[in-house]
PDB file of C-alpha atoms in Angstrom:
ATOM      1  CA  UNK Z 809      98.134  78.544 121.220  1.00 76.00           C
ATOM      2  CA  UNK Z 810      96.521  82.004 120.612  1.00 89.00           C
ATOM      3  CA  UNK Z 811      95.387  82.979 118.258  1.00 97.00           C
ATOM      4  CA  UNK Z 812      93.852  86.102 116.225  1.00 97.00           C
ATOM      5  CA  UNK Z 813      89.928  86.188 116.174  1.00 98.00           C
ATOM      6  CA  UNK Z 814      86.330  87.269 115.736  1.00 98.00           C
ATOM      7  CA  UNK Z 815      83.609  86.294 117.623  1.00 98.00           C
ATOM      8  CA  UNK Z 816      80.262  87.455 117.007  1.00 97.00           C
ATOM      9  CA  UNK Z 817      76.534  86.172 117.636  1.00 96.00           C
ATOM     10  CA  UNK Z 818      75.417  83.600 119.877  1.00 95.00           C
ATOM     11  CA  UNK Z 819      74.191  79.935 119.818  1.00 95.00           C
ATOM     12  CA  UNK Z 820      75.869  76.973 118.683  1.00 96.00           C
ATOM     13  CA  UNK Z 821      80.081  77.557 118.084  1.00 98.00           C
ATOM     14  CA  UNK Z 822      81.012  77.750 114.686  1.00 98.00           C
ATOM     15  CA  UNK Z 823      84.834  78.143 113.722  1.00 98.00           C
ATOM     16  CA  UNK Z 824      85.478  79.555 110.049  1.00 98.00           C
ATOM     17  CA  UNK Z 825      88.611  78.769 108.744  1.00 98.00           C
ATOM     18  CA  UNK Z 826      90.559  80.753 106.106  1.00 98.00           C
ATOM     19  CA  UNK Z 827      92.380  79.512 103.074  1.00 98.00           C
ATOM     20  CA  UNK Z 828      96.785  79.778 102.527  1.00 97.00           C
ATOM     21  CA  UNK Z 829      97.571  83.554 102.357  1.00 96.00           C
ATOM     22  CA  UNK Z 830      94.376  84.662 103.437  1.00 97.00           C
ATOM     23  CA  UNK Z 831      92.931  85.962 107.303  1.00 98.00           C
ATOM     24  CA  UNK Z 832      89.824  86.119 109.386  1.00 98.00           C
ATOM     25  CA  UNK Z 833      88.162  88.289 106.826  1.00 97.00           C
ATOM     26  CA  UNK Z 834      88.380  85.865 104.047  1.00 97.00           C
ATOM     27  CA  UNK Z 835      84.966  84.942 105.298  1.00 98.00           C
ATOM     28  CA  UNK Z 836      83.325  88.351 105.378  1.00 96.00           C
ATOM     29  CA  UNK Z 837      80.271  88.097 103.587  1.00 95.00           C
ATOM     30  CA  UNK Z 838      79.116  85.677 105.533  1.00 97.00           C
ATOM     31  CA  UNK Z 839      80.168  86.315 109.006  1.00 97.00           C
ATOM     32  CA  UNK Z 840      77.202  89.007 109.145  1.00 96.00           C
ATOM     33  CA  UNK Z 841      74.079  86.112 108.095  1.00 96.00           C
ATOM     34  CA  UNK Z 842      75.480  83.721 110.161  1.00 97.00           C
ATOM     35  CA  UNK Z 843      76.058  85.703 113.349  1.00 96.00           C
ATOM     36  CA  UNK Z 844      72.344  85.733 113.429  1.00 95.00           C
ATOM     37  CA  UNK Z 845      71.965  82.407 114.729  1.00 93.00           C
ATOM     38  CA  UNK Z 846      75.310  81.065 115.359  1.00 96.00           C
ATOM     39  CA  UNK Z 847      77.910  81.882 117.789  1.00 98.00           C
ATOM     40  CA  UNK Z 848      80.714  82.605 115.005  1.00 98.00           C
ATOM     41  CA  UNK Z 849      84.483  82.484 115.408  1.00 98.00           C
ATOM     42  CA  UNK Z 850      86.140  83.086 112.743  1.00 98.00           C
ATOM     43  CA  UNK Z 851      90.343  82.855 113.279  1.00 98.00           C
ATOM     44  CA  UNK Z 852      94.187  83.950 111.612  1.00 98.00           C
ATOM     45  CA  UNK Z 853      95.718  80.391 111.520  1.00 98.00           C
ATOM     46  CA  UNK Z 854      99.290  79.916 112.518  1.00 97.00           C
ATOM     47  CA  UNK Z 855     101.332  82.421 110.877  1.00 97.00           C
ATOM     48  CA  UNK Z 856      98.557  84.294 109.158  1.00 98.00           C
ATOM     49  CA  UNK Z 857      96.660  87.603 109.742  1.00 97.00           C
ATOM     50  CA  UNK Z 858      97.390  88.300 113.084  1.00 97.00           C
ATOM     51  CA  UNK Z 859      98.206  85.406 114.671  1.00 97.00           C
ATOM     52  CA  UNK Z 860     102.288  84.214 115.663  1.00 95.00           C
ATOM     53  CA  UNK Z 861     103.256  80.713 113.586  1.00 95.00           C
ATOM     54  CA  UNK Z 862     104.155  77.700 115.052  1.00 95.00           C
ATOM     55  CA  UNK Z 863     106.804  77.410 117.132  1.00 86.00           C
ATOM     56  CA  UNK Z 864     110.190  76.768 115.466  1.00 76.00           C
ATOM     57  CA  UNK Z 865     111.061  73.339 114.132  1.00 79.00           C
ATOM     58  CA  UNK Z 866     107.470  72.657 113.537  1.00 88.00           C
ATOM     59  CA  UNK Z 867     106.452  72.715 109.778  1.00 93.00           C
ATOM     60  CA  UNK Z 868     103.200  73.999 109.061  1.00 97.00           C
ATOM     61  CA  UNK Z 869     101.294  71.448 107.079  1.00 97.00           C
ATOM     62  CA  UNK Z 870      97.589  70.605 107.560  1.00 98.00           C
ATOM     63  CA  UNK Z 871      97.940  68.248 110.343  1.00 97.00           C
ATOM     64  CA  UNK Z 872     100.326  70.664 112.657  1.00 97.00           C
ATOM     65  CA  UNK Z 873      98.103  73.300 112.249  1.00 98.00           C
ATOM     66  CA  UNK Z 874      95.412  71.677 113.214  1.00 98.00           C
ATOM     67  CA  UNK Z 875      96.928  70.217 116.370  1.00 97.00           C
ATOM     68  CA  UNK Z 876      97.451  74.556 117.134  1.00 97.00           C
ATOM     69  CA  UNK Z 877      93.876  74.801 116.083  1.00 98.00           C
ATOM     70  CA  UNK Z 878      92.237  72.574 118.455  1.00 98.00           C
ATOM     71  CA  UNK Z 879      94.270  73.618 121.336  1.00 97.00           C
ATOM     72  CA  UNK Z 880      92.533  76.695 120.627  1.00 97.00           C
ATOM     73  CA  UNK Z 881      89.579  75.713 120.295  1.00 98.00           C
ATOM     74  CA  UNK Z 882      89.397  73.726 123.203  1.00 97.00           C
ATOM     75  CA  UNK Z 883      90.878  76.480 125.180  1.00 96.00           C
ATOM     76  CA  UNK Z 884      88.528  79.560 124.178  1.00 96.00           C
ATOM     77  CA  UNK Z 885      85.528  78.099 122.604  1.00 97.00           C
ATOM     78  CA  UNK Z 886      84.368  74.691 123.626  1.00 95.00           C
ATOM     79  CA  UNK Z 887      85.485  71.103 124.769  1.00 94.00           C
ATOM     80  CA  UNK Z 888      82.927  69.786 123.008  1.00 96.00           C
ATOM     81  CA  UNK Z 889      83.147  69.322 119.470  1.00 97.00           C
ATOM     82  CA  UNK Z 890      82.131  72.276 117.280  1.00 98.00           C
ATOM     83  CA  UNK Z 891      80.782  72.901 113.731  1.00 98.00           C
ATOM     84  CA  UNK Z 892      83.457  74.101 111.374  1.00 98.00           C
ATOM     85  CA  UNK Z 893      83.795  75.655 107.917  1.00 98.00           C
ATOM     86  CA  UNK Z 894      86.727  75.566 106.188  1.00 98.00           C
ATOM     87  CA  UNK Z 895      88.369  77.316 102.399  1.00 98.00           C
ATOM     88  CA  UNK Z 896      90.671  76.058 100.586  1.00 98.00           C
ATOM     89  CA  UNK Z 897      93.792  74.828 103.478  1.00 98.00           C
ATOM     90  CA  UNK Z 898      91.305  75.777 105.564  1.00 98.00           C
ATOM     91  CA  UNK Z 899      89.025  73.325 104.277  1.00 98.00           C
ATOM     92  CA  UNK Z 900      91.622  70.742 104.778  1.00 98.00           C
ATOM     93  CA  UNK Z 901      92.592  71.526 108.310  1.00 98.00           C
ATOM     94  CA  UNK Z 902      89.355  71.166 108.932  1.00 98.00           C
ATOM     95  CA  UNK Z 903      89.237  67.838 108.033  1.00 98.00           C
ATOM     96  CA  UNK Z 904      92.200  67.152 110.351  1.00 98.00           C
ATOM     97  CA  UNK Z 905      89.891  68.573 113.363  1.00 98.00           C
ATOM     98  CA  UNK Z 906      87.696  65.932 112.156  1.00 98.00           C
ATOM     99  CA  UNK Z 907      90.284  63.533 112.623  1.00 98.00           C
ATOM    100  CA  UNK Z 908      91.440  65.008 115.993  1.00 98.00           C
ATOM    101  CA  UNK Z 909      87.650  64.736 117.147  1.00 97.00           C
ATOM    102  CA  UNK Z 910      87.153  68.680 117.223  1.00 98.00           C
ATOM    103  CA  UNK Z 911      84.595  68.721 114.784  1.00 98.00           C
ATOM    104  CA  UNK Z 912      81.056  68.006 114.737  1.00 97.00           C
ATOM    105  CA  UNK Z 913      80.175  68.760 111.240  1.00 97.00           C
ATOM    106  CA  UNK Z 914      82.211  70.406 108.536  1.00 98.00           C
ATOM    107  CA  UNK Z 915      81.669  72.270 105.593  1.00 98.00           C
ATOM    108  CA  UNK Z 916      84.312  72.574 103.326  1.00 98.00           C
ATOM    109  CA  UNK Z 917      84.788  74.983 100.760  1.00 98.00           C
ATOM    110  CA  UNK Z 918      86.923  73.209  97.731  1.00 98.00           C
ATOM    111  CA  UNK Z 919      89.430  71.234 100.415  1.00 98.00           C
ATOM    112  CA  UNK Z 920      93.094  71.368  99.700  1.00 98.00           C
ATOM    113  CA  UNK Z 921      95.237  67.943  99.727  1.00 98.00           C
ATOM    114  CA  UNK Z 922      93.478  66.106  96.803  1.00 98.00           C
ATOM    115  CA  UNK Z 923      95.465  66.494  94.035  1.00 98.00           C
ATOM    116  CA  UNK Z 924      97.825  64.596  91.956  1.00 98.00           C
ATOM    117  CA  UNK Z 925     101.951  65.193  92.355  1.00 97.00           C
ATOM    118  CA  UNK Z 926     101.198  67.193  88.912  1.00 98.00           C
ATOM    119  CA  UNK Z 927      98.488  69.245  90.168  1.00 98.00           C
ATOM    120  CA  UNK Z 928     100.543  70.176  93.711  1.00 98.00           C
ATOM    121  CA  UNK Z 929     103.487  71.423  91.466  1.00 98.00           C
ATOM    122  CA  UNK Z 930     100.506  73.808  89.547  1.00 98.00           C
ATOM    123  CA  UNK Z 931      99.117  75.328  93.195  1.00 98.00           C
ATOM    124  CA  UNK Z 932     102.889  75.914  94.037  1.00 98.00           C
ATOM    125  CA  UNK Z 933     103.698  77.717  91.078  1.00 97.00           C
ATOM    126  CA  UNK Z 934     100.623  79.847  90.120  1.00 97.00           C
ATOM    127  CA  UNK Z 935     100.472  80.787  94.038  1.00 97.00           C
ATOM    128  CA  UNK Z 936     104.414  81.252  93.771  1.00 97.00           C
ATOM    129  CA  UNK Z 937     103.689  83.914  91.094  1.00 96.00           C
ATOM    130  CA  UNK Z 938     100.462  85.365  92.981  1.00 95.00           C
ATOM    131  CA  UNK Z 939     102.742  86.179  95.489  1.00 96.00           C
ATOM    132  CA  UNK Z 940     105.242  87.723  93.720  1.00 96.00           C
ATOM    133  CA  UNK Z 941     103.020  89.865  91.785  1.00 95.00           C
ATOM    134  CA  UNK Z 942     101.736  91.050  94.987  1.00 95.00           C
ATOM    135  CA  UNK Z 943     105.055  91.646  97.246  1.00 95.00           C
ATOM    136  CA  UNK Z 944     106.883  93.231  93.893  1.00 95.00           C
ATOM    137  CA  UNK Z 945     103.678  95.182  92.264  1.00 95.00           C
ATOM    138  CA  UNK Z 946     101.994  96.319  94.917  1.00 91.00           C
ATOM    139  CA  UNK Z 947     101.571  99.873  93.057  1.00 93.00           C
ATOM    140  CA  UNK Z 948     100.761  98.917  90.095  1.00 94.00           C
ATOM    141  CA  UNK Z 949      98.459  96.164  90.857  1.00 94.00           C
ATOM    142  CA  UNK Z 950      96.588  99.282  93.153  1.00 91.00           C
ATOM    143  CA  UNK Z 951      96.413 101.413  90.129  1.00 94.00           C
ATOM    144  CA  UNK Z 952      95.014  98.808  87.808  1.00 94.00           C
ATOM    145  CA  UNK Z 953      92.705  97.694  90.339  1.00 94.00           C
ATOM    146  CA  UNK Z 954      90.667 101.221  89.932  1.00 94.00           C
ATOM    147  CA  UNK Z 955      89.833  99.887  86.547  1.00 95.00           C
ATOM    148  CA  UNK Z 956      86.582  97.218  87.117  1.00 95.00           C
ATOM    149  CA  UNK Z 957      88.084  95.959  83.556  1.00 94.00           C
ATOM    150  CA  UNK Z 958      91.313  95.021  84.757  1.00 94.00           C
ATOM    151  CA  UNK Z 959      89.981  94.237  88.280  1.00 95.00           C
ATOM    152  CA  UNK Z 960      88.206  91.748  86.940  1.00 95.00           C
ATOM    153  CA  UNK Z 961      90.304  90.179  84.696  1.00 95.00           C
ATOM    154  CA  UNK Z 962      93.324  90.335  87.557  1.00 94.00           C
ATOM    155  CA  UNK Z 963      90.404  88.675  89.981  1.00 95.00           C
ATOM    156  CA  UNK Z 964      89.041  86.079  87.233  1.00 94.00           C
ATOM    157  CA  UNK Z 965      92.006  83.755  88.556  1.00 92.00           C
ATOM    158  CA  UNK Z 966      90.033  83.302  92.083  1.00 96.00           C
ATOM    159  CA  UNK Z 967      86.335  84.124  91.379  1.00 97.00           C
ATOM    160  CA  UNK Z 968      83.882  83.160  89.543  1.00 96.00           C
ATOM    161  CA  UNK Z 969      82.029  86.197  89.122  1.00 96.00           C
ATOM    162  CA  UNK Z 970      85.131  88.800  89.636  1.00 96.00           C
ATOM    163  CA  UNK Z 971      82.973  91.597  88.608  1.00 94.00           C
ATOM    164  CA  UNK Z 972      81.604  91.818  91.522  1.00 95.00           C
ATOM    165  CA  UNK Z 973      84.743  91.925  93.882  1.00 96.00           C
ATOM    166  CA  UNK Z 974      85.414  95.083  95.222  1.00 95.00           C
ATOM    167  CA  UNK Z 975      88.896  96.475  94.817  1.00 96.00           C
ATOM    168  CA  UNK Z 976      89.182  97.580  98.498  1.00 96.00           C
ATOM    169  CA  UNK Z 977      88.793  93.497  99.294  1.00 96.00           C
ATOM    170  CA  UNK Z 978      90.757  92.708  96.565  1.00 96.00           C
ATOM    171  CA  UNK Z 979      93.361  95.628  98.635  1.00 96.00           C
ATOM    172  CA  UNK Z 980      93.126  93.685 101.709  1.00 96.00           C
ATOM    173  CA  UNK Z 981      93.420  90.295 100.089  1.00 96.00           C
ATOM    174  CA  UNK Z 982      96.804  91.370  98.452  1.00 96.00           C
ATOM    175  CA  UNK Z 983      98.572  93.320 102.003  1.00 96.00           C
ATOM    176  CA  UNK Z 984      97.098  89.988 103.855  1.00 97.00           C
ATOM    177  CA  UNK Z 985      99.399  87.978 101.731  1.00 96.00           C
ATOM    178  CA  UNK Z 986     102.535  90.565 101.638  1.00 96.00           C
ATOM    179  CA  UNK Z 987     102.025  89.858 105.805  1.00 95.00           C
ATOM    180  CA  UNK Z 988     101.872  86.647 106.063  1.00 97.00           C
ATOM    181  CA  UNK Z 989     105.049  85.456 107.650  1.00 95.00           C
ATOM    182  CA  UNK Z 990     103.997  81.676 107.286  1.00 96.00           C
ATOM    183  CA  UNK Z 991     103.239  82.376 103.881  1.00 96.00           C
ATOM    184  CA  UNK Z 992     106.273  80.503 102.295  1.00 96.00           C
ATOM    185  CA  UNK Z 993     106.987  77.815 104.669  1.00 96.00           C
ATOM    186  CA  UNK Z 994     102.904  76.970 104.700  1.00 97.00           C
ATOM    187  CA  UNK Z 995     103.061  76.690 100.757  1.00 98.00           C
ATOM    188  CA  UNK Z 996     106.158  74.195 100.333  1.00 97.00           C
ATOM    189  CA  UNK Z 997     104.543  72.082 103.232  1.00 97.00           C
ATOM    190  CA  UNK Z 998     101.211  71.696 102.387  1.00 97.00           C
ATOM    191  CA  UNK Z 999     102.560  70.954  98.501  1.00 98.00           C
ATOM    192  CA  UNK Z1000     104.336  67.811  99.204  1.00 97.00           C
ATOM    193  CA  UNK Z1001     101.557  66.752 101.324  1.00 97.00           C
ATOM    194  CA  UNK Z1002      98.082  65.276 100.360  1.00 97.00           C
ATOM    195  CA  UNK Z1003      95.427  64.525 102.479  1.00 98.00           C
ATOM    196  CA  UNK Z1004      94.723  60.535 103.758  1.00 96.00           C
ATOM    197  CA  UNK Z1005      93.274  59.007 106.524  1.00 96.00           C
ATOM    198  CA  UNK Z1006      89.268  60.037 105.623  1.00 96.00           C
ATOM    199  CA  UNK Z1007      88.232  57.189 107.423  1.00 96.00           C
ATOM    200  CA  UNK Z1008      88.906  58.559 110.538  1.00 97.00           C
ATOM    201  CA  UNK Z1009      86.954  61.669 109.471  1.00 98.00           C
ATOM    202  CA  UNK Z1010      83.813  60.429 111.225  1.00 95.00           C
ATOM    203  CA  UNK Z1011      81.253  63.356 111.367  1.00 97.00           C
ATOM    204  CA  UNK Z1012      78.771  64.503 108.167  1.00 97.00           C
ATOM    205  CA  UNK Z1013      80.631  66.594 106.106  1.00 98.00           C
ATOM    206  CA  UNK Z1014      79.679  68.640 103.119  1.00 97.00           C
ATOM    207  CA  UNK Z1015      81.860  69.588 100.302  1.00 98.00           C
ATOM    208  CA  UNK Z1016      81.566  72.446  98.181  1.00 98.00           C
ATOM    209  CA  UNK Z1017      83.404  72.936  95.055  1.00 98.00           C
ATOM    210  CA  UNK Z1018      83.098  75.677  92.489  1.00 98.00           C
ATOM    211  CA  UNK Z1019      83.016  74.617  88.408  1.00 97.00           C
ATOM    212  CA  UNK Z1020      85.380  77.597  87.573  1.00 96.00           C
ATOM    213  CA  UNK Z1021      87.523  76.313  90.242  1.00 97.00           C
ATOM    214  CA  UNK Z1022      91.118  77.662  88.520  1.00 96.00           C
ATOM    215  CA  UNK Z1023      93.173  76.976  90.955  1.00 97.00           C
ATOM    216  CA  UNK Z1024      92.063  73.907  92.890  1.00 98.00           C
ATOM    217  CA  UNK Z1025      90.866  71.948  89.469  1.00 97.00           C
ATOM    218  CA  UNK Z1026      86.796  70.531  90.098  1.00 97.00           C
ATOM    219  CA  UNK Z1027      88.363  67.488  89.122  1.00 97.00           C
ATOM    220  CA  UNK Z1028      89.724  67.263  92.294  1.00 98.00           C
ATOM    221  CA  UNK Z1029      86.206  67.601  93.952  1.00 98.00           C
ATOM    222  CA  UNK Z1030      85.037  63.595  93.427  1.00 96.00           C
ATOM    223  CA  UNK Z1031      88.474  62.889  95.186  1.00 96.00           C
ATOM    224  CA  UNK Z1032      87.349  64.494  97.984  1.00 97.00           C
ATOM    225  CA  UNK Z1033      84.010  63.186  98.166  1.00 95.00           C
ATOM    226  CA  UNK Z1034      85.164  59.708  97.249  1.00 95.00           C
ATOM    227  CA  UNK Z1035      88.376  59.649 100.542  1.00 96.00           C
ATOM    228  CA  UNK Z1036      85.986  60.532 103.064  1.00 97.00           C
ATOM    229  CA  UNK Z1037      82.876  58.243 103.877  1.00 95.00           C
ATOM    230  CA  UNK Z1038      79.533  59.544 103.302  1.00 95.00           C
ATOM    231  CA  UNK Z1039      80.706  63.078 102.340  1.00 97.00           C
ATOM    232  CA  UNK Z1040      78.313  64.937 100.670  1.00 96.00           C
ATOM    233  CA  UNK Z1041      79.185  67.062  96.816  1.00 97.00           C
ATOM    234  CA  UNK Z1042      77.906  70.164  95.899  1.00 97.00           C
ATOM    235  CA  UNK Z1043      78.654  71.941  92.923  1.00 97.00           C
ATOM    236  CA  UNK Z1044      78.766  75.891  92.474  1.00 97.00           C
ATOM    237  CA  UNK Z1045      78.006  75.825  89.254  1.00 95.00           C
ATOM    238  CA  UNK Z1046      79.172  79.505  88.482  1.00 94.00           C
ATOM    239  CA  UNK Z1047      81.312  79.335  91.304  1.00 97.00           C
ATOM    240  CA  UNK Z1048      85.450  80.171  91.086  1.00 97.00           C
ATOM    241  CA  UNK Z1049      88.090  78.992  94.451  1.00 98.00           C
ATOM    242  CA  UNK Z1050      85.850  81.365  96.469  1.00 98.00           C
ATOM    243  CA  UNK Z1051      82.762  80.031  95.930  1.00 97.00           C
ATOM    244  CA  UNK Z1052      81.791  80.861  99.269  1.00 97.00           C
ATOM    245  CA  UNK Z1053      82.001  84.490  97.837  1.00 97.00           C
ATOM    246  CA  UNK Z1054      80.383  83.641  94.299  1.00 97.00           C
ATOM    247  CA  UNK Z1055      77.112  81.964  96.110  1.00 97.00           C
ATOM    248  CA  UNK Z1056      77.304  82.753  99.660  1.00 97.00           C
ATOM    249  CA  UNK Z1057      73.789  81.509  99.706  1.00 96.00           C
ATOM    250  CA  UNK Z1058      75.047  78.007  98.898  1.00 95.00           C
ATOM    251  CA  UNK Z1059      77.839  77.911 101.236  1.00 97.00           C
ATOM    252  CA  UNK Z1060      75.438  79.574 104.043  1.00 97.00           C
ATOM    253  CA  UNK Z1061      72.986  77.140 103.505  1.00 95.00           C
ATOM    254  CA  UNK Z1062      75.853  73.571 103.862  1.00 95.00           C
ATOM    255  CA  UNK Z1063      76.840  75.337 107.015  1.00 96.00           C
ATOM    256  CA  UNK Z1064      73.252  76.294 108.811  1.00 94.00           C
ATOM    257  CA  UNK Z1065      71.916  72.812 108.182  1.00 86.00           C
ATOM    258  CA  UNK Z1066      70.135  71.696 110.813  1.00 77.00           C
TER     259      UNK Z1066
END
């Protein structure tokens, strides 16, 4: 499948992976550092960004985009396995490389597919709402977002230090969504899934959860750690869903690891 990307740097592949709703650039303050010593490609899954969704009658939970995923990679970046980073869905799909033997090492930025039926039903409704607040109040949400008050209560939901999110990203963030065209189907799919099967995981993986985590509860994170042998836990302790944008440092660190 193809599929939208950036690939900068050189050395050793490693694919970044973006969360539901988001695109390539949900890794941006990162790509830059780890360009330096990495050959980085970071992609639009299936029906994200830039890239087409899956083909028609195929419904785009974790495991199916994967499967599009690794044809990719194995097409355009290696047949070996590669190191991977992963947010949110991303985080999870990730884990399905894992499982599909595409991965050599993942990091994983607070993994979806470890929740309770309870705590599915709260993703699908607060994103639900994020996404109608974005496609329906576009203007307003613009205006407000000139306001670093209101920006930062608006981006309090996803960070954990929103004060320091710019309004242009927070922009692009909100017309990413409005384009997704896999946006709704993604959503009711990977909410009546949950991840299983992290015994056939197989390769180190690090997971990274934030403490402010408001939308993926840090409850959630000793699940993770606890389905898939050997996985390593690492708090953000000010960190919100993005942690990877609250402590880049941190997340930079879990992925350059020798």
């Amino acid at each position: 499948m193809t599929l939208n990307h950036v690939r900068r740097g050189a050395g050793e592949p490693l694919l970044l992976i973006h969360g539901i709703g988001g695109e390539w650039r949900s890794w941006d303050p990162l790509i830059g550092r780890l360009s330096a010593g990495r050959d980085v490609i970071a992609i639009d899954m299936p029906g994200f960004g830039e890239s087409p969704p899956l083909s028609s009658g195929r419904a785009p939970r974790a495991a199916a985009l994967a499967e599009a995923v690794a044809d990719f990679v194995r097409e355009n970046v290696s047949a070996e396995p590669v190191e991977i980073g992963g947010h949110s869905l991303g985080g999870w799909v990730g884990l399905e490389l894992a499982k599909l033997g595409v991965a050599r090492r993942l990091t994983a930025v607070a993994p979806a597919g470890f929740w309770t039926r309870l705590e599915a039903a709260y993703v699908r409704g607060t994103l639900r709402w994020t996404a109608w607040t974005t496609r329906h109040g576009a203007g307003l949400l613009d205006r407000a977002y000139r306001s670093s008050r209101l920006r930062a209560i608006l981006a309090s939901g996803q960070f954990g230090h929103p004060a320091r999110v710019r309004a242009d990203d927070l922009r692009r963030m909100g017309a990413a969504l409005r384009g997704a065209t896999g946006w709704d189907d993604t959503l009711r799919a990977m909410t009546v899934d949950r991840f299983s099967g992290g015994h056939q995981v197989g390769v180190p993986v690090t997971v990274i959860w934030g403490r402010r985590d408001r939308l993926l509860l840090p409850r959630q994170a000793e699940r993770a750690a606890a389905e898939v042998p050997g996985a390593g836990l690492v708090w953000v302790e000010a960190g919100g869903h993005f942690a990877h944008w609250d402590d880049p440092d941190a997340v930079i660190g879990a992925l350059l690891r020798p």
